[in-house]
Short mmCIF file of C-alpha atoms and ligand atoms in Angstrom, two decimals:
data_model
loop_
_atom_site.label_atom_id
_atom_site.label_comp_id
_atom_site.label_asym_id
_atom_site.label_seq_id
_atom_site.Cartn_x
_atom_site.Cartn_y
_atom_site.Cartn_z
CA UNK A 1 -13.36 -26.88 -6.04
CA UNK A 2 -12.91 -25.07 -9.41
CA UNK A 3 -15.02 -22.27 -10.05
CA UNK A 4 -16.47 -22.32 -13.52
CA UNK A 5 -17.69 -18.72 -14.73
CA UNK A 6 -21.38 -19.62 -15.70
CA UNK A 7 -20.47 -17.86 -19.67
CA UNK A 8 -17.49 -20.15 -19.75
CA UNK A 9 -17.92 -20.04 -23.50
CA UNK A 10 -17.78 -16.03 -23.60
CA UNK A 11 -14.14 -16.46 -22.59
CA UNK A 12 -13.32 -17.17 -26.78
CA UNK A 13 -9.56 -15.59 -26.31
CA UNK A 14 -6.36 -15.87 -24.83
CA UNK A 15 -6.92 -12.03 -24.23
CA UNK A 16 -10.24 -12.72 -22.72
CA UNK A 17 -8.94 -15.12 -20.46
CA UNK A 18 -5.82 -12.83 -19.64
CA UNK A 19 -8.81 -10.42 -18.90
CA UNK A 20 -11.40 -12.31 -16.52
CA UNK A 21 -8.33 -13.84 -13.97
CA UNK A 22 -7.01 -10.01 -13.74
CA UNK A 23 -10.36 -9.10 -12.76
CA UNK A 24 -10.55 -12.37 -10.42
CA UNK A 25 -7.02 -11.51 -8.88
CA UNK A 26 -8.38 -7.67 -8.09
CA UNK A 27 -11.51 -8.60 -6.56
CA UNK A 28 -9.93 -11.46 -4.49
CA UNK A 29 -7.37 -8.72 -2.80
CA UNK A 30 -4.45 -11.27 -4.36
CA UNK A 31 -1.25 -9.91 -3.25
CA UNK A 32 1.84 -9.81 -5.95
CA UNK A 33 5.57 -9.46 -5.41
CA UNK A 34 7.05 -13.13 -7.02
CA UNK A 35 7.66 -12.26 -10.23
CA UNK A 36 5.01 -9.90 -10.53
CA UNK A 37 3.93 -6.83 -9.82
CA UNK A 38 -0.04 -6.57 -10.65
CA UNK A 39 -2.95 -8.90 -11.46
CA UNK A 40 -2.65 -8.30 -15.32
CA UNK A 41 0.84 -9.72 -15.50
CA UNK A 42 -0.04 -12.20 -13.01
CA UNK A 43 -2.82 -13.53 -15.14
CA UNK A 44 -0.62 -13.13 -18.44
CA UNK A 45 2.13 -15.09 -17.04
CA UNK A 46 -0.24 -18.03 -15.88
CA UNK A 47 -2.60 -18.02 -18.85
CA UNK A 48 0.67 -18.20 -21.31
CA UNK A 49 2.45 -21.31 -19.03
CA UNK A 50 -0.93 -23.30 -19.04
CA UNK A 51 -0.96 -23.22 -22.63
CA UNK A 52 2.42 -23.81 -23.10
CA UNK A 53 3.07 -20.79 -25.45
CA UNK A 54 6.03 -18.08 -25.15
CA UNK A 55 5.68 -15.40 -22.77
CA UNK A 56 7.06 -12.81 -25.91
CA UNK A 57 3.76 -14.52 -27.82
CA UNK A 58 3.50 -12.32 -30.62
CA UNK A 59 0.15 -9.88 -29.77
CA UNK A 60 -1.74 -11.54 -33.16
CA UNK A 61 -2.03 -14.69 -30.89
CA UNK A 62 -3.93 -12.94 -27.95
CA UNK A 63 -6.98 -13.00 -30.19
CA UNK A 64 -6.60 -17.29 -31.11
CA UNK A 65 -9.82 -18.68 -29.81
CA UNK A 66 -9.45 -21.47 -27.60
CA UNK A 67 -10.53 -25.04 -27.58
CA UNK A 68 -13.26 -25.99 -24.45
CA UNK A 69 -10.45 -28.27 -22.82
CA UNK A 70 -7.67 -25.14 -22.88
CA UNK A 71 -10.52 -22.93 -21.46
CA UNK A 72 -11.09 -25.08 -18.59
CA UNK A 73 -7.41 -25.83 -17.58
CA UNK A 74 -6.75 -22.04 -17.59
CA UNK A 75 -9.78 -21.20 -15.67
CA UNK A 76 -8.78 -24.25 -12.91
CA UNK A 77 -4.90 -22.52 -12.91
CA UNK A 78 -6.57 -19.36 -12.52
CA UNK A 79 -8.66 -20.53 -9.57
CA UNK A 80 -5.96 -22.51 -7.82
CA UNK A 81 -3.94 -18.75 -7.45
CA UNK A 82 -7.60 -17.23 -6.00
CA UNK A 83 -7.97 -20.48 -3.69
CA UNK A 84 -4.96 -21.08 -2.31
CA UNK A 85 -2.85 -17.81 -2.31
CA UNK A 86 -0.15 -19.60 -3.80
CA UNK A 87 2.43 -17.57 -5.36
CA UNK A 88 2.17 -18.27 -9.36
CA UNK A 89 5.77 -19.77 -9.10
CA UNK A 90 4.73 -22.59 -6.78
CA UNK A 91 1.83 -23.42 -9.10
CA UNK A 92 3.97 -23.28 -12.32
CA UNK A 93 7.09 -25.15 -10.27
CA UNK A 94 9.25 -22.63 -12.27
CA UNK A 95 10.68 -19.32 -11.38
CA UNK A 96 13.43 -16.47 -13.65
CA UNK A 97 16.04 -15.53 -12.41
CA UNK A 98 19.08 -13.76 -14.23
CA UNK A 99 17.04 -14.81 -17.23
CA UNK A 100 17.52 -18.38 -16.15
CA UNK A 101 14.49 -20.61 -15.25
CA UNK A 102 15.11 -22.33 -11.90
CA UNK A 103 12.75 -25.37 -10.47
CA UNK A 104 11.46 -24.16 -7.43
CA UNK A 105 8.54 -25.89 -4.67
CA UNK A 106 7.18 -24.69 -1.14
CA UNK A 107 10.74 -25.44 0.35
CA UNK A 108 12.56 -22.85 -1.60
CA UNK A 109 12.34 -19.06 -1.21
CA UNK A 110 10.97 -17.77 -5.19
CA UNK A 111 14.08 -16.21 -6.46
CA UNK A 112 13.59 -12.39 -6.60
CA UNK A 113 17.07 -11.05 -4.82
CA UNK A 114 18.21 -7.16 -6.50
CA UNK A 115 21.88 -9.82 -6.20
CA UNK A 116 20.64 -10.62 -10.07
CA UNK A 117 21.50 -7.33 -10.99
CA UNK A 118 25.46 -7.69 -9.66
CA UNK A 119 25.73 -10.63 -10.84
CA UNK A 120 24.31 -9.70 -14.40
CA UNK A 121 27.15 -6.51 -13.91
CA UNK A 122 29.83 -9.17 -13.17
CA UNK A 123 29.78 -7.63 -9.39
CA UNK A 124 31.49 -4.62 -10.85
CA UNK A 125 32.91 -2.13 -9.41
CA UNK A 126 33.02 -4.39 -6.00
CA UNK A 127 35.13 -7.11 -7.60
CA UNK A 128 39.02 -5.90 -8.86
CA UNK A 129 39.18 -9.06 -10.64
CA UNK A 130 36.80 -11.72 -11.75
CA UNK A 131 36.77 -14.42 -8.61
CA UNK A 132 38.05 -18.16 -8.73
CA UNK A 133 36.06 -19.16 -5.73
CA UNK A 134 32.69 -18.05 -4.96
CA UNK A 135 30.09 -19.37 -2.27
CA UNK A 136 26.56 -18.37 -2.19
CA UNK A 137 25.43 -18.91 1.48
CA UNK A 138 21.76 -19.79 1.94
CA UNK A 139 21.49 -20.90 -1.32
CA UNK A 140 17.38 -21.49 -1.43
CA UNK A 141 16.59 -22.59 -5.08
CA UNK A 142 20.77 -22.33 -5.69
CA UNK A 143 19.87 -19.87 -8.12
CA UNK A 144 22.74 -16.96 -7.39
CA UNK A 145 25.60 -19.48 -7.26
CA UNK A 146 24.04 -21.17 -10.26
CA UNK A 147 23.91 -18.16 -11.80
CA UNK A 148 27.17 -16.94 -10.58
CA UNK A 149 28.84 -20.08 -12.07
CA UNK A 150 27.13 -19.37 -15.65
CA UNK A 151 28.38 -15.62 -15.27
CA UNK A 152 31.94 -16.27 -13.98
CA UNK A 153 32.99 -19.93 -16.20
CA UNK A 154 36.28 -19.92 -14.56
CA UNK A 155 34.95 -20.22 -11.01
CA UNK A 156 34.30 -23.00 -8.92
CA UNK A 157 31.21 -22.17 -6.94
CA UNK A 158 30.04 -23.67 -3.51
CA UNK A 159 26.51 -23.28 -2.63
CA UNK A 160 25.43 -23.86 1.14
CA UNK A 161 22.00 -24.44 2.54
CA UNK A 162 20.83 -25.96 5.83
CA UNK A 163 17.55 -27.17 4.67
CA UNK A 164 17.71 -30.81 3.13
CA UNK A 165 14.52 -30.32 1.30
CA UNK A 166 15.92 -27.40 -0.35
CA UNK A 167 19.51 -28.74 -1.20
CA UNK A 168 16.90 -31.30 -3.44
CA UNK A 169 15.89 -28.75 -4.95
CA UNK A 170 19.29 -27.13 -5.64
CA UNK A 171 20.53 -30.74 -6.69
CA UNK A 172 18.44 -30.69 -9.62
CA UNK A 173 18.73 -26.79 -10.50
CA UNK A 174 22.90 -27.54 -10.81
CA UNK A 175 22.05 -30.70 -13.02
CA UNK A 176 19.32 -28.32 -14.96
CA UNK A 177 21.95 -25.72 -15.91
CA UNK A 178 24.72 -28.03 -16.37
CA UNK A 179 26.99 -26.46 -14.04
CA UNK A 180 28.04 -29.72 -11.59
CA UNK A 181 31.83 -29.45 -12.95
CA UNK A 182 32.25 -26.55 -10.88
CA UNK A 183 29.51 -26.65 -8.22
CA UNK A 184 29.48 -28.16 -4.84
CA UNK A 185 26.75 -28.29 -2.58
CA UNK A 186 27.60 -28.56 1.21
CA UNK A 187 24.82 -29.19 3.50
CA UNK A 188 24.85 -27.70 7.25
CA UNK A 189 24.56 -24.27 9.21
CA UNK A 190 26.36 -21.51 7.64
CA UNK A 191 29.89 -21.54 7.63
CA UNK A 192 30.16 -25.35 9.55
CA UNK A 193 30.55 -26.98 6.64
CA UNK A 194 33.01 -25.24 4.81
CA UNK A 195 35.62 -25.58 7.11
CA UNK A 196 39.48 -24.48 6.01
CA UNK A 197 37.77 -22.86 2.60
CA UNK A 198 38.55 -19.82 1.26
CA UNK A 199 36.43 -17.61 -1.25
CA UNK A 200 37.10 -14.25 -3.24
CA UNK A 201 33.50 -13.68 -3.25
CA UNK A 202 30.61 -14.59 -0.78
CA UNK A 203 27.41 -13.73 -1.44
CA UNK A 204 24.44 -14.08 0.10
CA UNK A 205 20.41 -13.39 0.56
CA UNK A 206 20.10 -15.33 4.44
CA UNK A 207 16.54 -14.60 6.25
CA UNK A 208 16.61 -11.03 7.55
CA UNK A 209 12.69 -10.72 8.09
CA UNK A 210 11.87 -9.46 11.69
CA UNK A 211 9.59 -11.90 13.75
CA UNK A 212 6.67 -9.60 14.30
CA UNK A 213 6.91 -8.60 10.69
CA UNK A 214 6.99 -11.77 9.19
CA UNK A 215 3.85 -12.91 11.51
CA UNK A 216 1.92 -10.21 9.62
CA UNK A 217 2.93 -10.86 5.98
CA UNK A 218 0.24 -11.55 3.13
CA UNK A 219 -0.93 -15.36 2.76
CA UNK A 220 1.41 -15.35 -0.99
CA UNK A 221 4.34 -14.81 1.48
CA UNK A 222 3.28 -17.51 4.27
CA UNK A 223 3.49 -20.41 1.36
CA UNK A 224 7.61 -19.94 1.68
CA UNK A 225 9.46 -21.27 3.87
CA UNK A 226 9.55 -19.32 7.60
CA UNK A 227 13.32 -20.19 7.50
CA UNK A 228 13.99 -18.64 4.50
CA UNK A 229 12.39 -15.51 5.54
CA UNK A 230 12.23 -15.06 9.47
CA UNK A 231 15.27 -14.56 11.73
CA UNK A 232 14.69 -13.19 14.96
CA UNK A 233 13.27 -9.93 16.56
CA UNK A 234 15.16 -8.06 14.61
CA UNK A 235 15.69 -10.42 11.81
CA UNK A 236 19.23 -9.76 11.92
CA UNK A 237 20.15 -13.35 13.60
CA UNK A 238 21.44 -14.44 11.06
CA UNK A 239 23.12 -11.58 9.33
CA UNK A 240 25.37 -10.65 12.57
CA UNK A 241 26.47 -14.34 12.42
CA UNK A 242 27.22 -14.06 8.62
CA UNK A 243 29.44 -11.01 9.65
CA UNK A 244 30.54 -12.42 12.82
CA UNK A 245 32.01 -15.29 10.70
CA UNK A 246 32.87 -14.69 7.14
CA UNK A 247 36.32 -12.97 7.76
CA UNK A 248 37.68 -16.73 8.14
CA UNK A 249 36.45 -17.40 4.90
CA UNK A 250 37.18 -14.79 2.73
CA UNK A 251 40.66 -14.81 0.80
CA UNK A 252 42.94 -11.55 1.95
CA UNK A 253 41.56 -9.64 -1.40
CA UNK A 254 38.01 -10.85 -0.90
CA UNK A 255 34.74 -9.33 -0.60
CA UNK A 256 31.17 -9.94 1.17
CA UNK A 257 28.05 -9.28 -0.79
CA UNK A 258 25.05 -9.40 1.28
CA UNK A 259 21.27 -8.68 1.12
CA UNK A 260 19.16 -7.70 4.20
CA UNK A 261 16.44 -6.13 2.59
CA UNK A 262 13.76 -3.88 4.01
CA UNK A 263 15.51 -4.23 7.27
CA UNK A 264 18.01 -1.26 7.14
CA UNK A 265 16.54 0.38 10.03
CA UNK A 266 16.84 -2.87 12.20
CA UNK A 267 20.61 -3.42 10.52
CA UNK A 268 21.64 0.25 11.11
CA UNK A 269 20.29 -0.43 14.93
CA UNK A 270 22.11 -3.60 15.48
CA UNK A 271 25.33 -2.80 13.41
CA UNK A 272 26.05 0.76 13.97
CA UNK A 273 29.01 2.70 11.79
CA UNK A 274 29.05 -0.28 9.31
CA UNK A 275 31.65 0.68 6.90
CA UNK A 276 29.96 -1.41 3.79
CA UNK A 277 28.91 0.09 0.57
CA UNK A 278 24.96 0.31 -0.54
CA UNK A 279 24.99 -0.46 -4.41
CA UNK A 280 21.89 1.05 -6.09
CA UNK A 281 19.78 -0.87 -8.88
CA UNK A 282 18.72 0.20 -11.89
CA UNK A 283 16.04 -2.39 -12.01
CA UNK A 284 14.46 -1.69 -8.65
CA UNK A 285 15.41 -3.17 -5.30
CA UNK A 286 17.64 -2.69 -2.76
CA UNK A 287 18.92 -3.35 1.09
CA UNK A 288 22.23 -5.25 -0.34
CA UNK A 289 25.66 -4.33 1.16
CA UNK A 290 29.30 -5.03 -0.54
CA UNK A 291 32.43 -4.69 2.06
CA UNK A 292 36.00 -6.03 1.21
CA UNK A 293 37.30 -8.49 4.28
CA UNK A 294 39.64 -5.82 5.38
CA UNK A 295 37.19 -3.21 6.29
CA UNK A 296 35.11 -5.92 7.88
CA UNK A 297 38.09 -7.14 10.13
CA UNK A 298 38.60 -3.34 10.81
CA UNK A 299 35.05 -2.90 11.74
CA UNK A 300 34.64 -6.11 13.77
CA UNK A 301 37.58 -4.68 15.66
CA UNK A 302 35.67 -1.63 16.64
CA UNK A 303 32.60 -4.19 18.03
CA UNK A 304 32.43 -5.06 21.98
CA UNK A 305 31.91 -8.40 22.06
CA UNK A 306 28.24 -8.25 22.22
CA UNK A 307 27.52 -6.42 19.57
CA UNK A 308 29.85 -9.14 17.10
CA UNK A 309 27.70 -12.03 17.85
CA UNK A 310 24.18 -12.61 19.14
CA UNK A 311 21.79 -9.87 20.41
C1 LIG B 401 16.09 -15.70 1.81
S1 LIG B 401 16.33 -17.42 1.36
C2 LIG B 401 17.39 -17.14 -0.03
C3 LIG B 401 17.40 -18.23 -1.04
C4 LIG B 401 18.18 -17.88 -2.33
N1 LIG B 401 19.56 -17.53 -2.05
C5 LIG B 401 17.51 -16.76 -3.07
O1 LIG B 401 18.05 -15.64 -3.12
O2 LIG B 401 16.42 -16.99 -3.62
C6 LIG B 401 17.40 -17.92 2.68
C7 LIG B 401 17.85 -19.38 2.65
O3 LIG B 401 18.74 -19.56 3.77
C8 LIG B 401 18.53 -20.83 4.34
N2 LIG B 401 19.02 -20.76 5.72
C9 LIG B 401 18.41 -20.25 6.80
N3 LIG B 401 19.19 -20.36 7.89
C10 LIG B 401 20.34 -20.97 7.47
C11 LIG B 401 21.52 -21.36 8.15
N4 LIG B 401 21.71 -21.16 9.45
N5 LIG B 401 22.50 -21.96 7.41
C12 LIG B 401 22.34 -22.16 6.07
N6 LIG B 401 21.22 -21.82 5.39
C13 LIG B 401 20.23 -21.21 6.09
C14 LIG B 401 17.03 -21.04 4.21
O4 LIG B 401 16.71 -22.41 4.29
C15 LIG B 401 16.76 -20.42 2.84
O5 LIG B 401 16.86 -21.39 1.83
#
């Protein structure tokens, strides 16, 4: 049920309003990280999207006085974030990315991978030469081979996600940014259904979240999906697959680009001597690796049998 402050009316101004949920974030112990880093850019973003005005709202604006109605749907918005710990994203149905806006629901991890920053920097210096094929594995929203295919206008792209719910969502997001020329969605468990393909690029953000770990993260985090996040004790499941398998995949020339996160210390435990490179963002982030095919062959080569697949 919506809690209406009882001086509803002494909330005249967008700024006022901006004000009061920031206040109503911080005393609720609200937890940020989807877009946002603190409870007056939380409330900014979700005061601006409810009106339906710019988030670069010239500042004269903040001070417009509000009709009652406006004042009421904000305050509800507001409410719905205290009430139901739902990441803004999920209760605006839209998340940036790569300065693109992507459609996203509970079914889809909230796009947030440092993997926007290569792609914005055309992958460089990791790719010689821009890539014809690309395939973002554990595609989510679709939104870094969607982004990818805006980037790169030669390429085709294939995007592959086991979760049917999510290749909906990843349906519409190609059809959104007018990109189903040179997209493909496969449905199915990693590599399975790309069978006989060949990319110069894969990239991907798979779950790397150990189990423990993700049993103990904040309620925002909880509304995504445990697939998308969670992958094992060590959360690297689905990573060693990823390198267990991509060398089939990969053209002679090509190159795997893959996220794992906070999990470094679990990765470093698991993978030992990995021969991949550790880009470093300007715009904050990292746990993302870049290794061309042949140093992964070389390194797979080094692996007991063991260590290349499961734990
Ligand atoms: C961390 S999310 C990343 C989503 C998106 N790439 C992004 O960066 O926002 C991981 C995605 O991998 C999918 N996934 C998990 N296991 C998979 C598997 N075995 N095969 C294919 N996709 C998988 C999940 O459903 C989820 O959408």
């Amino acid at each position: 049920m919506t809690h209406f402050p009882e001086d509803l009316q002494a909330l005249r101004t967008v700024r006022d309003l901006v004000r009061w949920g920031a206040s109503e974030f911080l005393r609720a112990g609200l937890v940020f990280g989807h877009g946002t880093d603190n409870a007056l850019d939380e409330a900014f973003h979700l005061v601006l999207w409810r009106l339906r005005l710019p988030l670069d709202l010239p500042a004269v604006y903040l001070e417009a006085n509000l009709a009652d109605s406006e004042r009421r749907a904000v305050v509800e918005l507001l409410n719905a974030r205290v009430q139901t710990r739902k990441p803004a994203a999920y209760l605006t149905g839209e998340a940036w990315f790569c300065g693109l806006a992507f459609e996203v629901n509970e079914h889809v991890l909230i796009p947030r991978s440092p993997i926007g920053e290569m792609i914005g920097d055309e992958f460089r210096p990791w790719l010689a030469t821009p890539p014809r094929r690309i395939l973002d594995l554990c595609s989510g929203s679709g939104c870094i081979g969607i982004a990818c295919a805006l980037v790169f206008p030669e390429a085709q792209i294939d995007l592959a996600e086991i979760d049917q719910r999510a290749l909906a969502v990843i349906e519409r997001n190609v059809r959104r940014h007018g990109v189903a020329d040179r997209v493909s969605v496969a449905a199915g468990d990693l590599f399975a259904p790309l069978h006989g393909q060949r990319y110069d690029l894969i990239v991907s953000n798979p779950p790397y979240v150990p189990l423990a770990e993700w049993a103990a993260l904040a309620a925002e985090y909880q509304h995504e999906p445990r697939l998308a996040l969670e992958a094992g004790d060590d959360g690297m499941d689905v990573v060693a697959r990823i390198l267990s398998e991509a060398t089939a995949y990969l053209e002679d020339e090509g190159t795997l680009v893959c996220e794992i996160g906070g999990s470094q210390d679990e990765f470093d435990a698991r993978f030992p001597k990995f021969p991949g490179a550790w880009p470093e963002f300007a715009h904050g982030g990292d746990g993302v690796f870049a290794i061309s095919r042949k140093d992964l062959q070389a390194w797979l080569g080094t692996q007991s049998p063991r260590k290349k697949g499961k734990k």
